XYZ file of N, CA and C in Angstrom:
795
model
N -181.210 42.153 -6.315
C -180.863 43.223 -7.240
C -179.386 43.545 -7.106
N -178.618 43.641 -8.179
C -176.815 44.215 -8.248
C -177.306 44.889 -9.025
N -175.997 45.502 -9.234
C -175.688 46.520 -9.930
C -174.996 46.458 -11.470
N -174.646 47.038 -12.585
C -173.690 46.772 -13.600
C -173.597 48.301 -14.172
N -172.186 48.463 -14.182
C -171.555 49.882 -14.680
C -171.133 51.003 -13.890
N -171.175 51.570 -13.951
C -171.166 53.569 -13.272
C -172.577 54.018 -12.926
N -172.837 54.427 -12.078
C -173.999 54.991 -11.682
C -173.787 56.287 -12.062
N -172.689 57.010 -12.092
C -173.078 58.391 -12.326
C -173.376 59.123 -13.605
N -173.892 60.111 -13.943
C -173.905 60.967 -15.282
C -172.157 60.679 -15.932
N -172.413 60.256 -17.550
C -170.980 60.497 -17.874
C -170.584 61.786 -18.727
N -169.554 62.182 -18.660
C -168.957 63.045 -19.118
C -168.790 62.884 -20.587
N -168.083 63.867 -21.481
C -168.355 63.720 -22.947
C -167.259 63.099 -23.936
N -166.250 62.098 -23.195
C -165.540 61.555 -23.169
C -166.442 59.870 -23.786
N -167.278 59.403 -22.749
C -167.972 58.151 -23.405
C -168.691 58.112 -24.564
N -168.560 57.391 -25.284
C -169.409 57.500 -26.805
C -169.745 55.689 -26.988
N -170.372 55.621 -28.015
C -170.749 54.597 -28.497
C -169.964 53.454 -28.666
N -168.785 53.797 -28.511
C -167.621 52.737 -28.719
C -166.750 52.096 -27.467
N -167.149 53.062 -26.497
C -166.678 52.911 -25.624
C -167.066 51.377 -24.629
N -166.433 50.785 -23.835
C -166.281 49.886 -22.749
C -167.853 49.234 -21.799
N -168.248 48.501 -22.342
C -169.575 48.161 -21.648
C -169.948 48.788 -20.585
N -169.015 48.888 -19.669
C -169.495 49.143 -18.318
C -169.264 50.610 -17.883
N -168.499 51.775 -19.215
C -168.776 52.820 -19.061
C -169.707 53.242 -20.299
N -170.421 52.374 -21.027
C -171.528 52.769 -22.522
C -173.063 52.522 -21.200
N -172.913 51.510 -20.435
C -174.476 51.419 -19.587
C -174.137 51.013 -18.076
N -175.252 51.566 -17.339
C -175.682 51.660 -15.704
C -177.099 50.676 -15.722
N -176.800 49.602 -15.107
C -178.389 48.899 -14.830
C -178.743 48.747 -13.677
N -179.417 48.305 -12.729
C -179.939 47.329 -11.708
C -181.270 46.683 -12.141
N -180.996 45.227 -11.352
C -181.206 44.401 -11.715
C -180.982 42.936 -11.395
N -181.150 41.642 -11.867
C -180.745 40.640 -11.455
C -181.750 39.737 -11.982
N -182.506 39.101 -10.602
C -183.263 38.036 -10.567
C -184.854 38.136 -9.961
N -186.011 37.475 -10.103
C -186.978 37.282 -10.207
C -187.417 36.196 -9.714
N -187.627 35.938 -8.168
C -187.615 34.504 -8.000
C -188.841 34.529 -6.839
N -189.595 33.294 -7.192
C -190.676 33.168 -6.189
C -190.313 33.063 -4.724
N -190.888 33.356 -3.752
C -190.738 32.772 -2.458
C -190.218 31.061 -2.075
N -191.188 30.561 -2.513
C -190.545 28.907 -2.581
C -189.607 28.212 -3.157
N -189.028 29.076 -4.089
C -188.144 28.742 -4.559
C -186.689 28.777 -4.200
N -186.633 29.819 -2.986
C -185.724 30.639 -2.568
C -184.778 29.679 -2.005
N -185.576 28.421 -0.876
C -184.254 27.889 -0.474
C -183.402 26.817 -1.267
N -184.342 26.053 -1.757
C -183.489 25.159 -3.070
C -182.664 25.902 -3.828
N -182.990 26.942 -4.786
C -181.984 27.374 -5.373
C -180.988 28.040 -4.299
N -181.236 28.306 -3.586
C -179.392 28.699 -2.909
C -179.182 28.108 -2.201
N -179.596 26.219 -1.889
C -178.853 25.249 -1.775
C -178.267 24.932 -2.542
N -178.923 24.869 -4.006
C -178.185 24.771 -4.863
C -176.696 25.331 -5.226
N -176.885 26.290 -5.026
C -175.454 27.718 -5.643
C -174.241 27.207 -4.814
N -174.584 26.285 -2.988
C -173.670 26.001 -2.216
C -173.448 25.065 -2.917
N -173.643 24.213 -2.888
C -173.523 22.598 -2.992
C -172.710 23.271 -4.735
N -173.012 23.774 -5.121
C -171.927 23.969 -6.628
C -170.846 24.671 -5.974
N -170.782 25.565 -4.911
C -169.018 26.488 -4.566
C -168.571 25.155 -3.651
N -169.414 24.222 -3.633
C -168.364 23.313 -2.452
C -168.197 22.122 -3.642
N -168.587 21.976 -4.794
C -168.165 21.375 -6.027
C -166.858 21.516 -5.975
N -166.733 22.889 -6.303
C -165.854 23.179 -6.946
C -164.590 24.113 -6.200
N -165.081 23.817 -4.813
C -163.899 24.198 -3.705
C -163.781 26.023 -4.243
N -164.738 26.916 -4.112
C -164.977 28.510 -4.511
C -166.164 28.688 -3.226
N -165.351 30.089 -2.632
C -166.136 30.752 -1.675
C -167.994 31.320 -2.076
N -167.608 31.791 -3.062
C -168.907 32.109 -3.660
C -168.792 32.238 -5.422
N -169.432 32.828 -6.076
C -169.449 33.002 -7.262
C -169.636 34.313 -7.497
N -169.033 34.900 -8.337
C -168.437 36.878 -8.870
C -168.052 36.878 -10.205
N -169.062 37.034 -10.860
C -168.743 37.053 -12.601
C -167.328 37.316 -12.912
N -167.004 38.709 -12.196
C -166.011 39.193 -12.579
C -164.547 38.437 -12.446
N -164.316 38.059 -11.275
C -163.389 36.646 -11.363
C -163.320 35.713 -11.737
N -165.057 34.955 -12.294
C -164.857 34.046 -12.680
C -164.392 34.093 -14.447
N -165.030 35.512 -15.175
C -164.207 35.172 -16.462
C -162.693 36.215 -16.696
N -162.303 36.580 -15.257
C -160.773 36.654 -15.184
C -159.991 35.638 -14.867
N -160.605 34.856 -14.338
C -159.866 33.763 -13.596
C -159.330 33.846 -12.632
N -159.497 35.051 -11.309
C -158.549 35.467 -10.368
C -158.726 34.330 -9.515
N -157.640 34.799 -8.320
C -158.059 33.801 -7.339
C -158.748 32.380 -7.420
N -159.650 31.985 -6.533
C -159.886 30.271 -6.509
C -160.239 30.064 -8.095
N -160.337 31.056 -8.808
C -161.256 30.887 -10.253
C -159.710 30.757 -11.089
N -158.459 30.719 -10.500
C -157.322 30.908 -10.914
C -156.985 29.264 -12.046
N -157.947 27.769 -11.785
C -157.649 26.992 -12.890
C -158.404 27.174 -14.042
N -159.451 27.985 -13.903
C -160.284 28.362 -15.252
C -158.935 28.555 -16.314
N -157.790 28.909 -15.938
C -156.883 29.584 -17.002
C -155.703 28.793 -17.190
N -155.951 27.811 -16.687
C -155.025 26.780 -16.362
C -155.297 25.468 -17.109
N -156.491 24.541 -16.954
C -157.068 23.578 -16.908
C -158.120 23.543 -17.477
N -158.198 23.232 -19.173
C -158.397 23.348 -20.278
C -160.222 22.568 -19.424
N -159.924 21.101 -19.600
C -160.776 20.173 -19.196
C -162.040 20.647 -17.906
N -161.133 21.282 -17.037
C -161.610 21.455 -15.494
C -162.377 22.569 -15.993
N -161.669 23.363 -16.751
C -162.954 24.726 -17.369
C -164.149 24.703 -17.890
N -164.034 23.167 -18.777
C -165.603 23.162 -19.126
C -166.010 22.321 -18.733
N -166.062 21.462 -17.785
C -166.176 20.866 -16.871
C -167.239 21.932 -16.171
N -166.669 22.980 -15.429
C -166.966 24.513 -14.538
C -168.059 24.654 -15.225
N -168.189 25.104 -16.635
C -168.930 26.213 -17.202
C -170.264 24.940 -17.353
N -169.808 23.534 -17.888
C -171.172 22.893 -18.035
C -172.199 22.760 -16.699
N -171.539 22.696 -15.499
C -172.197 22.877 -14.372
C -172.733 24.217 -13.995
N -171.956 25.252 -14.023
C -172.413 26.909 -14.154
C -174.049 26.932 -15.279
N -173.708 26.499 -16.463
C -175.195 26.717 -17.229
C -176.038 25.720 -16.327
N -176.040 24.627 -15.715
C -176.897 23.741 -15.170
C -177.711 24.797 -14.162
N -176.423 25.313 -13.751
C -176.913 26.048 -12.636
C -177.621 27.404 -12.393
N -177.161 28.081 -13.545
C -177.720 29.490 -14.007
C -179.249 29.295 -14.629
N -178.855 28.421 -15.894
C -180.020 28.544 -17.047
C -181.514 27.269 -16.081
N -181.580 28.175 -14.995
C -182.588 27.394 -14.255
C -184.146 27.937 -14.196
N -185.052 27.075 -14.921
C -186.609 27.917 -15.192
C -187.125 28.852 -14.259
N -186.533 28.526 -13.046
C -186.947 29.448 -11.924
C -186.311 30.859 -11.275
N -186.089 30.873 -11.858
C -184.736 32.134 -12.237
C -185.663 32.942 -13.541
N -185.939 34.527 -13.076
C -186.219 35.047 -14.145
C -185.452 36.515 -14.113
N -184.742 36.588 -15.380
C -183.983 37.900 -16.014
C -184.644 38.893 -16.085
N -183.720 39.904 -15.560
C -184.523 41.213 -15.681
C -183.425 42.547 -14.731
N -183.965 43.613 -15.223
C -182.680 44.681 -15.539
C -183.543 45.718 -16.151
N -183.234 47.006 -15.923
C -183.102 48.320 -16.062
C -181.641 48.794 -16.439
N -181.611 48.545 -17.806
C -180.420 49.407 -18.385
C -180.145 50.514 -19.357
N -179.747 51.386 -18.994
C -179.856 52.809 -18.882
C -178.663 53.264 -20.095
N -178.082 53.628 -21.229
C -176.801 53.964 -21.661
C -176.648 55.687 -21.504
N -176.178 55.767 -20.902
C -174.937 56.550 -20.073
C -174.787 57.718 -20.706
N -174.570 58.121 -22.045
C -174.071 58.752 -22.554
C -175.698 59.277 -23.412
N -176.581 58.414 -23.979
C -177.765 58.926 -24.381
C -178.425 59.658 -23.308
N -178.703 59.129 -22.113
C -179.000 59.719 -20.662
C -178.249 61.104 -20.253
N -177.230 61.244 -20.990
C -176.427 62.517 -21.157
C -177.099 63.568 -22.082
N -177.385 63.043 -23.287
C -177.718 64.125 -23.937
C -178.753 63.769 -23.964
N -179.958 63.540 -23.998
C -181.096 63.716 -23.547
C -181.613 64.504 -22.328
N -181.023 64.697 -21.061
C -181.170 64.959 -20.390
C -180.305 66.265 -19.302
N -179.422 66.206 -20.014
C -177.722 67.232 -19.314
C -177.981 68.446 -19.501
N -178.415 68.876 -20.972
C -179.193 70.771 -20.964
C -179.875 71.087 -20.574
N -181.277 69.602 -20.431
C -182.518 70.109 -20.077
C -182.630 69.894 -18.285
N -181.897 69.249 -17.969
C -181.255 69.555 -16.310
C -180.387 69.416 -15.527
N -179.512 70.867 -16.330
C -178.043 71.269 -15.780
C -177.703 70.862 -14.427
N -178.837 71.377 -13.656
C -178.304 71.225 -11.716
C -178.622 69.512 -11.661
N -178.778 68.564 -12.357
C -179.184 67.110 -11.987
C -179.973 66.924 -10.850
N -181.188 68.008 -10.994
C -182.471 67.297 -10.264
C -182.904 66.647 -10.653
N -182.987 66.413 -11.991
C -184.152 65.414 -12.280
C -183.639 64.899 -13.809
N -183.532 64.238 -14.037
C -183.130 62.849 -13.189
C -182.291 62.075 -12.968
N -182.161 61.385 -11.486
C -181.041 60.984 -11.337
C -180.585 59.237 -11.753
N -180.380 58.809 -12.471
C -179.605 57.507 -13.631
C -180.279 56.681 -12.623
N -179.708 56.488 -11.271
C -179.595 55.383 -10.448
C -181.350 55.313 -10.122
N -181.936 56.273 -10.520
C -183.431 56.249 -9.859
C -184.079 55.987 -10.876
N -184.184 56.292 -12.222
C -184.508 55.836 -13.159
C -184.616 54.663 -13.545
N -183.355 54.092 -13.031
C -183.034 52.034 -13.571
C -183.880 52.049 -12.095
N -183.832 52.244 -11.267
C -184.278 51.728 -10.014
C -186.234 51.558 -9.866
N -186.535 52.759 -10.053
C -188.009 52.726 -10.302
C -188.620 52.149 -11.444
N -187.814 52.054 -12.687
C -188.317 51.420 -13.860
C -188.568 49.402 -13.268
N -186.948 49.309 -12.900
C -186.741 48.191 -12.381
C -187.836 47.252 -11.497
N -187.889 48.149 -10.944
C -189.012 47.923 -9.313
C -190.091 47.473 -9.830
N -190.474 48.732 -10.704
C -192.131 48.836 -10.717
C -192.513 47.508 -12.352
N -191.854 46.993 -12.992
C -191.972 46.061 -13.667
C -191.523 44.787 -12.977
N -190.885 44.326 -11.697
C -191.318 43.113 -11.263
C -192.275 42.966 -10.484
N -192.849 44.170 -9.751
C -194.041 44.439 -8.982
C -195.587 43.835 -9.941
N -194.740 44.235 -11.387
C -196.370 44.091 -12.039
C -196.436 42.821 -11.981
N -195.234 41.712 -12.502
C -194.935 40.448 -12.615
C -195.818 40.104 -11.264
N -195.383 40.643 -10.583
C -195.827 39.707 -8.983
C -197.466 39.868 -8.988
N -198.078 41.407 -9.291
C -199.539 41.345 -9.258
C -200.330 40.570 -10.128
N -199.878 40.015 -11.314
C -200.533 39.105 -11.953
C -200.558 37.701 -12.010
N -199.441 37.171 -10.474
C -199.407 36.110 -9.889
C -199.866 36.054 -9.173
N -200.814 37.247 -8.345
C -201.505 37.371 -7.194
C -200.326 37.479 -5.841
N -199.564 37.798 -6.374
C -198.543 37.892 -5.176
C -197.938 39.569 -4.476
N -196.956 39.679 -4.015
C -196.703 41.058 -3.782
C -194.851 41.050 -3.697
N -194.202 42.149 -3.702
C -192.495 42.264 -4.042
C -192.023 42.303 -2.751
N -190.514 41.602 -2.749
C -189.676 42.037 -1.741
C -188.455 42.782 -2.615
N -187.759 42.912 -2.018
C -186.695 43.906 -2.646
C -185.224 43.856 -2.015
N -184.234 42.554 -2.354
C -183.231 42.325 -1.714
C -182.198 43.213 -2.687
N -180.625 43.763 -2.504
C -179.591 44.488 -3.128
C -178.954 43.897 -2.124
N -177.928 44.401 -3.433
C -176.412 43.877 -2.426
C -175.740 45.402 -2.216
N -175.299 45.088 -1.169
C -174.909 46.644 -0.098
C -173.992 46.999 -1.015
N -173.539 48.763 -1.417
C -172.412 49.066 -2.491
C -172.208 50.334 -1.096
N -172.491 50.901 -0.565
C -171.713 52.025 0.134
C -172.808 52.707 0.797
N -172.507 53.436 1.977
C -173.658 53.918 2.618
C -174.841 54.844 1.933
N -173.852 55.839 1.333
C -174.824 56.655 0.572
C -175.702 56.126 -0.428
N -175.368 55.287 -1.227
C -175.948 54.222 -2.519
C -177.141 53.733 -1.773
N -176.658 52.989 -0.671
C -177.421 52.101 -0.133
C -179.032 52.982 0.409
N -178.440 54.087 0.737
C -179.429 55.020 1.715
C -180.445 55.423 0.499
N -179.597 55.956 -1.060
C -180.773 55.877 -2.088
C -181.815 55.417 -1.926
N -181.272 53.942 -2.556
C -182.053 52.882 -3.026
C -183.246 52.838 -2.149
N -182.939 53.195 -0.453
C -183.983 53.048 0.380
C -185.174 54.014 0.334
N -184.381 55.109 0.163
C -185.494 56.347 -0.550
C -185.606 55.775 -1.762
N -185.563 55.755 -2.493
C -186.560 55.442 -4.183
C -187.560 54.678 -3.724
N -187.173 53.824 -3.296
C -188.437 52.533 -2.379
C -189.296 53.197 -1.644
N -189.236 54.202 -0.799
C -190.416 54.863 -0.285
C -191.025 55.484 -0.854
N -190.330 56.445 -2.171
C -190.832 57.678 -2.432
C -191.872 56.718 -3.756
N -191.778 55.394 -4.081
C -192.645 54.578 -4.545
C -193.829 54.422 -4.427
N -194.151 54.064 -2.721
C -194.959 54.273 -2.095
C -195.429 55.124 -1.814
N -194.909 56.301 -1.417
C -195.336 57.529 -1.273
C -196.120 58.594 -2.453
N -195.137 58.556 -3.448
C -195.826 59.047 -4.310
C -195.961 58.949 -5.818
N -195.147 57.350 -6.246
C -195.648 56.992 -7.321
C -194.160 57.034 -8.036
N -194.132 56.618 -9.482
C -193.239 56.914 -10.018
C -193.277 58.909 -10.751
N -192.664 59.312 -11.315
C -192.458 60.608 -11.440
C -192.170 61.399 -12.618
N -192.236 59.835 -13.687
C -191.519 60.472 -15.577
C -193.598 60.920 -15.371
N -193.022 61.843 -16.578
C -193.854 62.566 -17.787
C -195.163 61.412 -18.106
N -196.030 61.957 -17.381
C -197.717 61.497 -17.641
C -197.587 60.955 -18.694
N -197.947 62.033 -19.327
C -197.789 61.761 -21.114
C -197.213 61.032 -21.819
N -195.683 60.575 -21.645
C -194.852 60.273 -21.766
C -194.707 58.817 -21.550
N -195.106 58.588 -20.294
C -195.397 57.031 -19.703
C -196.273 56.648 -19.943
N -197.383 57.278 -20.420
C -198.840 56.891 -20.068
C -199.370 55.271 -21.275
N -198.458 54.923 -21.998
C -198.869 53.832 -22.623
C -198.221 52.670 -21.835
N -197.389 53.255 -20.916
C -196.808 51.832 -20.144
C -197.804 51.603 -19.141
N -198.667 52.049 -18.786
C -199.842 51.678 -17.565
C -198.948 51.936 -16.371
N -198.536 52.864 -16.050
C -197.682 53.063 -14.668
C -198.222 53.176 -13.452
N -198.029 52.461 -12.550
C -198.438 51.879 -11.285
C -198.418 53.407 -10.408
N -199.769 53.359 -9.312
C -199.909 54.534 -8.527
C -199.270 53.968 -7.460
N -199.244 55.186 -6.508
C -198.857 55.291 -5.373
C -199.297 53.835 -4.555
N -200.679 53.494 -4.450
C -201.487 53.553 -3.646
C -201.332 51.615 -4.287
N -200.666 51.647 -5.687
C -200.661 50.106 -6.003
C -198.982 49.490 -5.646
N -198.430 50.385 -5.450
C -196.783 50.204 -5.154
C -197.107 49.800 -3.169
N -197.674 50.678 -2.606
C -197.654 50.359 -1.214
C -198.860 49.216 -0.897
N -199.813 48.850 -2.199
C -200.225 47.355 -1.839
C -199.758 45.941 -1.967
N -198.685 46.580 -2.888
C -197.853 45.020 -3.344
C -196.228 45.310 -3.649
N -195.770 46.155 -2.797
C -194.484 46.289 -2.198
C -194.165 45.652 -0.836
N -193.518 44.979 -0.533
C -193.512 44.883 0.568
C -192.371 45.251 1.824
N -191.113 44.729 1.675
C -189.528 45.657 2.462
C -188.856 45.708 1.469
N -187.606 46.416 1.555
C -186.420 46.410 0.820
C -185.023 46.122 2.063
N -184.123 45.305 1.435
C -183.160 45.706 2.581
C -182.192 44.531 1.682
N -180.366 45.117 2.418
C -179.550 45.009 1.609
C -179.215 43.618 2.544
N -178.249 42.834 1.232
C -177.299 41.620 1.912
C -175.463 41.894 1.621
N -174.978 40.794 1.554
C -173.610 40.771 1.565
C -173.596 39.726 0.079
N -172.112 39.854 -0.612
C -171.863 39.084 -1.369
C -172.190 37.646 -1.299
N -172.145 36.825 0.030
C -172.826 35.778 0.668
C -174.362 35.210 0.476
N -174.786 35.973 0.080
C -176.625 36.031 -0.375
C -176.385 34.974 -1.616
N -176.847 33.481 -1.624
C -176.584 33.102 -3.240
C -177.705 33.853 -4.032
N -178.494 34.466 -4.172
C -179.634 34.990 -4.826
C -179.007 36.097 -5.585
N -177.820 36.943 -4.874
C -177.475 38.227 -5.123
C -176.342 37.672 -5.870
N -175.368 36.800 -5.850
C -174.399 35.733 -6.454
C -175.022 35.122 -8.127
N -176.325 34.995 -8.146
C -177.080 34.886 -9.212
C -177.689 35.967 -9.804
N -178.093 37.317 -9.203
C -178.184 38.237 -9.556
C -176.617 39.389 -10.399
N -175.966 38.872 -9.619
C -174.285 39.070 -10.413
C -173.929 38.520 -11.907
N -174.784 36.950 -11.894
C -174.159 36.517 -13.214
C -175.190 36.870 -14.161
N -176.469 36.949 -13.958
C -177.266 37.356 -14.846
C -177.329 38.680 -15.639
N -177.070 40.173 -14.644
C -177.453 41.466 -14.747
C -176.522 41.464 -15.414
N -175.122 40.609 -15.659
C -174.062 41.262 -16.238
C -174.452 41.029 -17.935
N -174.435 39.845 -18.205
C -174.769 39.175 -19.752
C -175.964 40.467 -20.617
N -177.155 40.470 -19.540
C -178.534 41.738 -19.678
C -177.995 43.007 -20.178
N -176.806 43.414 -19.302
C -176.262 44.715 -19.801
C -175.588 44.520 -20.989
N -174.318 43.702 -20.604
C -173.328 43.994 -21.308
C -173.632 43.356 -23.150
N -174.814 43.310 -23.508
C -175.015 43.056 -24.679
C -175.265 44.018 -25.606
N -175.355 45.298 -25.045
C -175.154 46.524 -25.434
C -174.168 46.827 -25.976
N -172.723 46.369 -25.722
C -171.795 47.048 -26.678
C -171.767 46.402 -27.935
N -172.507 45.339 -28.236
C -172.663 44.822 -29.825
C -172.134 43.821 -30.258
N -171.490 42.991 -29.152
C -170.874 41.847 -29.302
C -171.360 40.609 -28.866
N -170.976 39.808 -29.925
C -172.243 38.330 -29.439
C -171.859 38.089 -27.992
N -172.787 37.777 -27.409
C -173.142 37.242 -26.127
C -173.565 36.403 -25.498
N -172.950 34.725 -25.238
C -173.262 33.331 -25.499
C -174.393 33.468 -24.080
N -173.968 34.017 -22.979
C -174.589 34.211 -21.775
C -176.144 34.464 -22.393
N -175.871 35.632 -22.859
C -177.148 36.251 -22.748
C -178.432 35.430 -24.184
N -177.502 34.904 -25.130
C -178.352 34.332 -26.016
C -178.784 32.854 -25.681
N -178.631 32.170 -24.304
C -179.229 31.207 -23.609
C -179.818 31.506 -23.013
N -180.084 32.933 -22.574
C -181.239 33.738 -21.530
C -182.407 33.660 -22.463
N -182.482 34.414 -23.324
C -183.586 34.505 -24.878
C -183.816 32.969 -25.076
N -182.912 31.809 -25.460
C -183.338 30.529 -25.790
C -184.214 29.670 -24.809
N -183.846 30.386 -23.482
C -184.699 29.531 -22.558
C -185.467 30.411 -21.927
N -185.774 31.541 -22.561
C -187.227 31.997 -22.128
C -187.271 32.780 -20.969
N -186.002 33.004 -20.585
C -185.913 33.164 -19.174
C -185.968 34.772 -18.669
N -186.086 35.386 -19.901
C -186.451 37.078 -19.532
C -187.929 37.260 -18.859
N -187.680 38.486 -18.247
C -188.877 38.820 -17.898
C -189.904 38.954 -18.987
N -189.678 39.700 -20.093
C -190.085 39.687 -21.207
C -191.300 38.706 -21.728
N -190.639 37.060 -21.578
C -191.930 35.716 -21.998
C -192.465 35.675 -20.798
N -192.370 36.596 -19.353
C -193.075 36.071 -18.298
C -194.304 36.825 -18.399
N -194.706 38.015 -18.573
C -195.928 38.903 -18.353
C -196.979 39.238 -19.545
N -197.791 39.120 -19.608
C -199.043 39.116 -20.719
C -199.088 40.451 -21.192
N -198.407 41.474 -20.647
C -197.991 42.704 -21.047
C -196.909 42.925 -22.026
N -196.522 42.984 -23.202
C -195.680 43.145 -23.858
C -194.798 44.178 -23.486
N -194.891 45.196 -22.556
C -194.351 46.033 -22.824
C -193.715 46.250 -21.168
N -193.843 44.783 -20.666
C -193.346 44.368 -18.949
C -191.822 43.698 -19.302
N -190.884 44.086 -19.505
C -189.728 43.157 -19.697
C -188.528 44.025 -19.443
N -187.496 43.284 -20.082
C -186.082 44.165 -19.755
C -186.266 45.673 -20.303
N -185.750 46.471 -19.709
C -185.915 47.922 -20.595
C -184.605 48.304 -20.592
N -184.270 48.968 -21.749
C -182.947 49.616 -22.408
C -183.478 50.750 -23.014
N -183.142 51.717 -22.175
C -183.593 53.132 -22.065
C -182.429 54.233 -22.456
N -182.550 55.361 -23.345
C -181.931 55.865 -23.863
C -180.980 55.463 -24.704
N -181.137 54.369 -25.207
C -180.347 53.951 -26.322
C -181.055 54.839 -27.848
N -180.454 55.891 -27.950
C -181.333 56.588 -29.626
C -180.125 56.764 -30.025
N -180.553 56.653 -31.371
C -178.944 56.978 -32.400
C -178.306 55.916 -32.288
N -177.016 55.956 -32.882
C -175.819 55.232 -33.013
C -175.673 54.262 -31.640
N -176.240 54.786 -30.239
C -176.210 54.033 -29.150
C -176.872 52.808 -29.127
N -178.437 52.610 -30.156
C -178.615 51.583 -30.393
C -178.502 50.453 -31.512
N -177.589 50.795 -32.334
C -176.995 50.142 -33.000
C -176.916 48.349 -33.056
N -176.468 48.672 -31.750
C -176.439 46.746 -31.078
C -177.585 45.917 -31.510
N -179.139 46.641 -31.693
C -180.475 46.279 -31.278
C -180.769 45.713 -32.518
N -179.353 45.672 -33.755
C -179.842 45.035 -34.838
C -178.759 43.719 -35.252
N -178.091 43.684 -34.619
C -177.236 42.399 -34.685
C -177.726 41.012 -34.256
C-alpha cells in the first residue's frame, strides 16, 4: 500500500481545477497473492539492474531526475525503458486497486457537519474502504490479508496501525444505512481474515509497484487522458474484473458535482 496526494482536509482554495495531487488523497497500490511475491520482485531487480536504477519512483521516473536523468536525453533508450516498464507493470498478477478520496468534495460534504474533524478523518476513510475491499477479494479465494505500506512518518505510520486494529476491533464505522448495500464486513470477519500490518522502506519491490500503479488510479481524476491507467482497464487488471461483487473495486469517493466531471471522458 502507498500513498497519492495530501492526506489532510483541504482548505477552500482547492477546486475542481486544481493539481491532481491537491484535487485527491488515495491509498492503495497492489493486490498480489502470496506465491507470487518472490518472482515478481525478482523480477522488478533484474529490470533496476537492466537498466543500472536503484529502484523505481514514478515520480523521477516521469521527471527524469537522477539515474532516470537519460529518459530526457535519449530519445531511443526511453522507449526502449518504457517498453520494458509495461512488460513489467502490465503483469496479470498484479491487481489495481485504491481508495481515492477528492479532497475538496470530502470538504464540503463533511467540514460543517464536523467542524472539530472527529469524524471523519480522509486518511481513515481511503484506509478502511481500501482494506476492507481487498479483504473481500481474499475471502472469496479462500484466503486471508496481509497489509504491507511504505513508512511516511511516525505519526502516519502509527495511524495506519490503529485503523488496522480498530478493524478488528470494531468494524468499519460509516452510516449503517448508508453502507448497508455494500455488504460491509463485521468486526468478527476483519479479525478472521486479517492477518498483520507492518511498514517497509522504498526497497520493498512490491511497494515500488505499488508507487507506479496508485499513481495512474488516482491521478485520472483530473480529466486528462491517462495512457497508464487506460492499459490498467485494457488488461483487466483492476480490482473491479477480479470480484463477483460489482460493487468490490476501485472506489472514488466524494467526487459529486463538477468534481466528477472526469467520470465522463
Amino acid at each position: 500500500m502507498d500513498d497519492f496526494g495530501t492526506r489532510t482536509i483541504c482548505k477552500g482554495a482547492t477546486n475542481a481545477s486544481s493539481p491532481a495531487h491537491e484535487l485527491s488523497f488515495a491509498l492503495g497500490g497492489v493486490i498480489v497473492a502470496f506465491e507470487d511475491v518472490e518472482e515478481l520482485s525478482e523480477n522488478l531487480k533484474a529490470f533496476c539492474n537492466k537498466w543500472d536504477v536503484p529502484s523505481l519512483h514514478g515520480n523521477k521516473i516521469r521527471s527524469g531526475k537522477g539515474k532516470f536523468g537519460f529518459l530526457k536525453k535519449d530519445e531511443e533508450k526511453k522507449k526502449a525503458f518504457f517498453v520494458d516498464l509495461d512488460n513489467l507493470v502490465l503483469d496479470d498478477r498484479l491487481i489495481a486497486h485504491a481508495c481515492v478520496v477528492c479532497r475538496p468534495g470530502y470538504r464540503d460534504r463533511y467540514l460543517n457537519k464536523y467542524p472539530d474533524g472527529t469524524r471523519w478523518d480522509m486518511s481513515k476513510t481511503a484506509f478502511d474502504i481500501s482494506v476492507e475491499r481487498a479483504a473481500k477479494l481474499a475471502m472469496q479465494d479462500g484466503r486471508s490479508l496481509d497489509v504491507v505500506y511504505e513508512r511516511t512518518g511516525a505519526k502516519e505510520d502509527r495511524l495506519l496501525e490503529r485503523y488496522f486494529e480498530d478493524l478488528k476491533n470494531t468494524g468499519l464505522g460509516f452510516c449503517t444505512q448508508n453502507s448497508g448495500s455494500y455488504g460491509p464486513l463485521s468486526s468478527e470477519q476483519f479479525t478472521k481474515h486479517l492477518n498483520v500490518i507492518w511498514p517497509d522502506g522504498k526497497g520493498n519491490p512490491l511497494l515500488q509497484l505499488a508507487d507506479l500503479i496508485v499513481h495512474p488510479v488516482s491521478h485520472v481524476t483530473c480529466g486528462k487522458q491517462n495512457r497508464a491507467y487506460n492499459q490498467l482497464v485494457e488488461r483487466r487488471m483492476l480490482l473491479d474484473f477480479k470480484h463477483e461483487d460489482e460493487t468490490v473495486g476501485v472506489k472514488y469517493s466524494c467526487y459529486d458535482g463538477e468534481y466528477g466531471n472526469w467520470k465522463d471522458l
